[in-house]
Amino acid sequence: MGRPRSNRPTDAELEILRVLWQRGTATVRDISDDLTKTKKIAYTSIATIVRIMVEKDMVEIVDERRPQRFKPTISEKDARKSVTDEWLSRMFNGSIANLFRHALTGRKCSPKEIAELKKIIDEAK
């Protein structure tokens, strides 16, 4: 029995989503053309990942005619939240304080960064 499917996009799915967020809609060829500018990945691998993303309701088919066009059903904001929430839970036991403590350990913050952090905390209250 395999592991259950996560609602969180994988790294490969996030790369495809970035293309779709930028383009709005795209064919697998469009996605492949964009992704292969920076890394070597097979067209068939991209097609398989897109099919899985359709099954996971992260992407939908907007044109059934060949070549099919796809669009994201998850916003960039929602994807970031799901990735961040899972990572925060796994790495810091859900504690934002532990995350900040870790992020600030051994680093110097400028007065501007400290002011930004204080503003974020005030807005969260």
JSON list of C-alpha atoms in Angstrom, two decimals:
[
{"chain": "A", "resi": 1, "resn": "MET", "atom": "CA", "xyz": [0.00, 0.00, 0.00]},
{"chain": "A", "resi": 2, "resn": "GLY", "atom": "CA", "xyz": [1.42, 3.39, -1.01]},
{"chain": "A", "resi": 3, "resn": "ARG", "atom": "CA", "xyz": [1.40, 6.48, 1.08]},
{"chain": "A", "resi": 4, "resn": "PRO", "atom": "CA", "xyz": [-1.74, 8.61, 0.97]},
{"chain": "A", "resi": 5, "resn": "ARG", "atom": "CA", "xyz": [-1.81, 11.48, -1.50]},
{"chain": "A", "resi": 6, "resn": "SER", "atom": "CA", "xyz": [-1.06, 14.83, 0.03]},
{"chain": "A", "resi": 7, "resn": "ASN", "atom": "CA", "xyz": [-3.00, 18.01, -0.68]},
{"chain": "A", "resi": 8, "resn": "ARG", "atom": "CA", "xyz": [0.35, 19.78, -0.61]},
{"chain": "A", "resi": 9, "resn": "PRO", "atom": "CA", "xyz": [1.98, 20.18, -4.01]},
{"chain": "A", "resi": 10, "resn": "THR", "atom": "CA", "xyz": [5.25, 18.33, -4.50]},
{"chain": "A", "resi": 11, "resn": "ASP", "atom": "CA", "xyz": [8.30, 20.24, -5.71]},
{"chain": "A", "resi": 12, "resn": "ALA", "atom": "CA", "xyz": [7.67, 19.09, -9.30]},
{"chain": "A", "resi": 13, "resn": "GLU", "atom": "CA", "xyz": [4.00, 20.09, -9.05]},
{"chain": "A", "resi": 14, "resn": "LEU", "atom": "CA", "xyz": [4.99, 23.51, -7.74]},
{"chain": "A", "resi": 15, "resn": "GLU", "atom": "CA", "xyz": [7.23, 24.05, -10.77]},
{"chain": "A", "resi": 16, "resn": "ILE", "atom": "CA", "xyz": [4.30, 23.27, -13.06]},
{"chain": "A", "resi": 17, "resn": "LEU", "atom": "CA", "xyz": [1.96, 25.45, -11.02]},
{"chain": "A", "resi": 18, "resn": "ARG", "atom": "CA", "xyz": [4.41, 28.37, -11.31]},
{"chain": "A", "resi": 19, "resn": "VAL", "atom": "CA", "xyz": [4.22, 28.09, -15.10]},
{"chain": "A", "resi": 20, "resn": "LEU", "atom": "CA", "xyz": [0.42, 27.95, -14.97]},
{"chain": "A", "resi": 21, "resn": "TRP", "atom": "CA", "xyz": [0.16, 30.88, -12.53]},
{"chain": "A", "resi": 22, "resn": "GLN", "atom": "CA", "xyz": [2.33, 32.92, -14.88]},
{"chain": "A", "resi": 23, "resn": "ARG", "atom": "CA", "xyz": [0.59, 31.88, -18.10]},
{"chain": "A", "resi": 24, "resn": "GLY", "atom": "CA", "xyz": [-2.99, 31.43, -16.85]},
{"chain": "A", "resi": 25, "resn": "THR", "atom": "CA", "xyz": [-3.53, 28.37, -19.08]},
{"chain": "A", "resi": 26, "resn": "ALA", "atom": "CA", "xyz": [-1.05, 26.17, -20.89]},
{"chain": "A", "resi": 27, "resn": "THR", "atom": "CA", "xyz": [-0.62, 22.94, -22.78]},
{"chain": "A", "resi": 28, "resn": "VAL", "atom": "CA", "xyz": [1.83, 20.29, -21.62]},
{"chain": "A", "resi": 29, "resn": "ARG", "atom": "CA", "xyz": [4.09, 21.47, -24.48]},
{"chain": "A", "resi": 30, "resn": "ASP", "atom": "CA", "xyz": [3.98, 25.06, -23.15]},
{"chain": "A", "resi": 31, "resn": "ILE", "atom": "CA", "xyz": [4.86, 23.83, -19.67]},
{"chain": "A", "resi": 32, "resn": "SER", "atom": "CA", "xyz": [7.65, 21.66, -21.06]},
{"chain": "A", "resi": 33, "resn": "ASP", "atom": "CA", "xyz": [9.06, 24.53, -23.12]},
{"chain": "A", "resi": 34, "resn": "ASP", "atom": "CA", "xyz": [9.20, 26.76, -20.03]},
{"chain": "A", "resi": 35, "resn": "LEU", "atom": "CA", "xyz": [10.62, 24.16, -17.65]},
{"chain": "A", "resi": 36, "resn": "THR", "atom": "CA", "xyz": [13.29, 22.82, -20.01]},
{"chain": "A", "resi": 37, "resn": "LYS", "atom": "CA", "xyz": [14.83, 26.28, -20.27]},
{"chain": "A", "resi": 38, "resn": "THR", "atom": "CA", "xyz": [16.36, 25.75, -16.83]},
{"chain": "A", "resi": 39, "resn": "LYS", "atom": "CA", "xyz": [16.48, 21.97, -16.30]},
{"chain": "A", "resi": 40, "resn": "LYS", "atom": "CA", "xyz": [16.33, 18.70, -18.14]},
{"chain": "A", "resi": 41, "resn": "ILE", "atom": "CA", "xyz": [12.95, 17.02, -17.71]},
{"chain": "A", "resi": 42, "resn": "ALA", "atom": "CA", "xyz": [11.18, 14.71, -20.14]},
{"chain": "A", "resi": 43, "resn": "TYR", "atom": "CA", "xyz": [7.95, 15.81, -21.80]},
{"chain": "A", "resi": 44, "resn": "THR", "atom": "CA", "xyz": [6.37, 12.50, -20.77]},
{"chain": "A", "resi": 45, "resn": "SER", "atom": "CA", "xyz": [7.27, 13.13, -17.12]},
{"chain": "A", "resi": 46, "resn": "ILE", "atom": "CA", "xyz": [5.58, 16.53, -17.24]},
{"chain": "A", "resi": 47, "resn": "ALA", "atom": "CA", "xyz": [2.50, 14.98, -18.89]},
{"chain": "A", "resi": 48, "resn": "THR", "atom": "CA", "xyz": [2.32, 12.35, -16.15]},
{"chain": "A", "resi": 49, "resn": "ILE", "atom": "CA", "xyz": [2.65, 14.92, -13.37]},
{"chain": "A", "resi": 50, "resn": "VAL", "atom": "CA", "xyz": [-0.05, 17.11, -14.96]},
{"chain": "A", "resi": 51, "resn": "ARG", "atom": "CA", "xyz": [-2.38, 14.07, -15.14]},
{"chain": "A", "resi": 52, "resn": "ILE", "atom": "CA", "xyz": [-1.77, 13.37, -11.45]},
{"chain": "A", "resi": 53, "resn": "MET", "atom": "CA", "xyz": [-2.42, 17.04, -10.67]},
{"chain": "A", "resi": 54, "resn": "VAL", "atom": "CA", "xyz": [-5.79, 16.78, -12.47]},
{"chain": "A", "resi": 55, "resn": "GLU", "atom": "CA", "xyz": [-6.64, 13.75, -10.29]},
{"chain": "A", "resi": 56, "resn": "LYS", "atom": "CA", "xyz": [-5.63, 15.75, -7.18]},
{"chain": "A", "resi": 57, "resn": "ASP", "atom": "CA", "xyz": [-7.81, 18.70, -8.32]},
{"chain": "A", "resi": 58, "resn": "MET", "atom": "CA", "xyz": [-4.83, 21.07, -8.46]},
{"chain": "A", "resi": 59, "resn": "VAL", "atom": "CA", "xyz": [-5.28, 21.57, -12.19]},
{"chain": "A", "resi": 60, "resn": "GLU", "atom": "CA", "xyz": [-8.28, 21.34, -14.49]},
{"chain": "A", "resi": 61, "resn": "ILE", "atom": "CA", "xyz": [-8.68, 20.80, -18.20]},
{"chain": "A", "resi": 62, "resn": "VAL", "atom": "CA", "xyz": [-10.11, 23.92, -19.82]},
{"chain": "A", "resi": 63, "resn": "ASP", "atom": "CA", "xyz": [-10.12, 22.63, -23.39]},
{"chain": "A", "resi": 64, "resn": "GLU", "atom": "CA", "xyz": [-10.67, 18.92, -24.12]},
{"chain": "A", "resi": 65, "resn": "ARG", "atom": "CA", "xyz": [-9.51, 19.27, -27.74]},
{"chain": "A", "resi": 66, "resn": "ARG", "atom": "CA", "xyz": [-5.95, 18.22, -28.45]},
{"chain": "A", "resi": 67, "resn": "PRO", "atom": "CA", "xyz": [-3.67, 19.65, -27.33]},
{"chain": "A", "resi": 68, "resn": "GLN", "atom": "CA", "xyz": [-5.48, 19.99, -24.03]},
{"chain": "A", "resi": 69, "resn": "ARG", "atom": "CA", "xyz": [-5.10, 23.23, -22.11]},
{"chain": "A", "resi": 70, "resn": "PHE", "atom": "CA", "xyz": [-4.83, 23.26, -18.34]},
{"chain": "A", "resi": 71, "resn": "LYS", "atom": "CA", "xyz": [-5.30, 25.89, -15.67]},
{"chain": "A", "resi": 72, "resn": "PRO", "atom": "CA", "xyz": [-4.52, 25.85, -11.97]},
{"chain": "A", "resi": 73, "resn": "THR", "atom": "CA", "xyz": [-7.37, 25.37, -9.52]},
{"chain": "A", "resi": 74, "resn": "ILE", "atom": "CA", "xyz": [-5.19, 26.25, -6.54]},
{"chain": "A", "resi": 75, "resn": "SER", "atom": "CA", "xyz": [-3.96, 29.80, -6.05]},
{"chain": "A", "resi": 76, "resn": "GLU", "atom": "CA", "xyz": [-0.35, 30.64, -5.35]},
{"chain": "A", "resi": 77, "resn": "LYS", "atom": "CA", "xyz": [-1.40, 31.92, -1.91]},
{"chain": "A", "resi": 78, "resn": "ASP", "atom": "CA", "xyz": [-3.20, 28.65, -1.05]},
{"chain": "A", "resi": 79, "resn": "ALA", "atom": "CA", "xyz": [-0.28, 26.55, -2.29]},
{"chain": "A", "resi": 80, "resn": "ARG", "atom": "CA", "xyz": [2.16, 28.55, -0.18]},
{"chain": "A", "resi": 81, "resn": "LYS", "atom": "CA", "xyz": [-0.08, 28.15, 2.85]},
{"chain": "A", "resi": 82, "resn": "SER", "atom": "CA", "xyz": [-0.41, 24.37, 2.46]},
{"chain": "A", "resi": 83, "resn": "VAL", "atom": "CA", "xyz": [3.35, 23.92, 1.97]},
{"chain": "A", "resi": 84, "resn": "THR", "atom": "CA", "xyz": [4.19, 26.27, 4.85]},
{"chain": "A", "resi": 85, "resn": "ASP", "atom": "CA", "xyz": [1.62, 24.74, 7.22]},
{"chain": "A", "resi": 86, "resn": "GLU", "atom": "CA", "xyz": [2.87, 21.22, 6.60]},
{"chain": "A", "resi": 87, "resn": "TRP", "atom": "CA", "xyz": [6.51, 22.27, 6.92]},
{"chain": "A", "resi": 88, "resn": "LEU", "atom": "CA", "xyz": [5.81, 24.26, 10.10]},
{"chain": "A", "resi": 89, "resn": "SER", "atom": "CA", "xyz": [4.03, 21.25, 11.58]},
{"chain": "A", "resi": 90, "resn": "ARG", "atom": "CA", "xyz": [6.76, 18.77, 10.64]},
{"chain": "A", "resi": 91, "resn": "MET", "atom": "CA", "xyz": [9.81, 20.87, 11.43]},
{"chain": "A", "resi": 92, "resn": "PHE", "atom": "CA", "xyz": [8.68, 23.07, 14.32]},
{"chain": "A", "resi": 93, "resn": "ASN", "atom": "CA", "xyz": [5.82, 21.13, 15.88]},
{"chain": "A", "resi": 94, "resn": "GLY", "atom": "CA", "xyz": [3.45, 23.82, 14.64]},
{"chain": "A", "resi": 95, "resn": "SER", "atom": "CA", "xyz": [5.18, 26.58, 16.61]},
{"chain": "A", "resi": 96, "resn": "ILE", "atom": "CA", "xyz": [5.69, 29.87, 14.79]},
{"chain": "A", "resi": 97, "resn": "ALA", "atom": "CA", "xyz": [7.82, 31.03, 17.73]},
{"chain": "A", "resi": 98, "resn": "ASN", "atom": "CA", "xyz": [10.18, 28.09, 17.20]},
{"chain": "A", "resi": 99, "resn": "LEU", "atom": "CA", "xyz": [10.35, 28.91, 13.49]},
{"chain": "A", "resi": 100, "resn": "PHE", "atom": "CA", "xyz": [11.27, 32.54, 14.19]},
{"chain": "A", "resi": 101, "resn": "ARG", "atom": "CA", "xyz": [13.75, 31.53, 16.87]},
{"chain": "A", "resi": 102, "resn": "HIS", "atom": "CA", "xyz": [15.45, 29.16, 14.44]},
{"chain": "A", "resi": 103, "resn": "ALA", "atom": "CA", "xyz": [15.42, 31.70, 11.59]},
{"chain": "A", "resi": 104, "resn": "LEU", "atom": "CA", "xyz": [17.00, 34.36, 13.78]},
{"chain": "A", "resi": 105, "resn": "THR", "atom": "CA", "xyz": [19.64, 32.16, 15.43]},
{"chain": "A", "resi": 106, "resn": "GLY", "atom": "CA", "xyz": [23.11, 33.32, 14.42]},
{"chain": "A", "resi": 107, "resn": "ARG", "atom": "CA", "xyz": [21.81, 36.08, 12.16]},
{"chain": "A", "resi": 108, "resn": "LYS", "atom": "CA", "xyz": [21.81, 39.82, 12.59]},
{"chain": "A", "resi": 109, "resn": "CYS", "atom": "CA", "xyz": [18.65, 41.65, 11.69]},
{"chain": "A", "resi": 110, "resn": "SER", "atom": "CA", "xyz": [18.70, 45.20, 10.47]},
{"chain": "A", "resi": 111, "resn": "PRO", "atom": "CA", "xyz": [16.52, 47.71, 12.33]},
{"chain": "A", "resi": 112, "resn": "LYS", "atom": "CA", "xyz": [14.28, 47.75, 9.23]},
{"chain": "A", "resi": 113, "resn": "GLU", "atom": "CA", "xyz": [13.82, 43.94, 9.37]},
{"chain": "A", "resi": 114, "resn": "ILE", "atom": "CA", "xyz": [13.07, 44.07, 13.09]},
{"chain": "A", "resi": 115, "resn": "ALA", "atom": "CA", "xyz": [10.47, 46.78, 12.47]},
{"chain": "A", "resi": 116, "resn": "GLU", "atom": "CA", "xyz": [8.90, 44.63, 9.72]},
{"chain": "A", "resi": 117, "resn": "LEU", "atom": "CA", "xyz": [8.74, 41.61, 12.06]},
{"chain": "A", "resi": 118, "resn": "LYS", "atom": "CA", "xyz": [7.14, 43.69, 14.79]},
{"chain": "A", "resi": 119, "resn": "LYS", "atom": "CA", "xyz": [4.57, 44.99, 12.31]},
{"chain": "A", "resi": 120, "resn": "ILE", "atom": "CA", "xyz": [3.75, 41.43, 11.20]},
{"chain": "A", "resi": 121, "resn": "ILE", "atom": "CA", "xyz": [3.31, 40.35, 14.82]},
{"chain": "A", "resi": 122, "resn": "ASP", "atom": "CA", "xyz": [1.11, 43.38, 15.61]},
{"chain": "A", "resi": 123, "resn": "GLU", "atom": "CA", "xyz": [-1.08, 42.65, 12.58]},
{"chain": "A", "resi": 124, "resn": "ALA", "atom": "CA", "xyz": [-1.47, 39.02, 13.69]},
{"chain": "A", "resi": 125, "resn": "LYS", "atom": "CA", "xyz": [-2.80, 39.99, 17.13]}
]
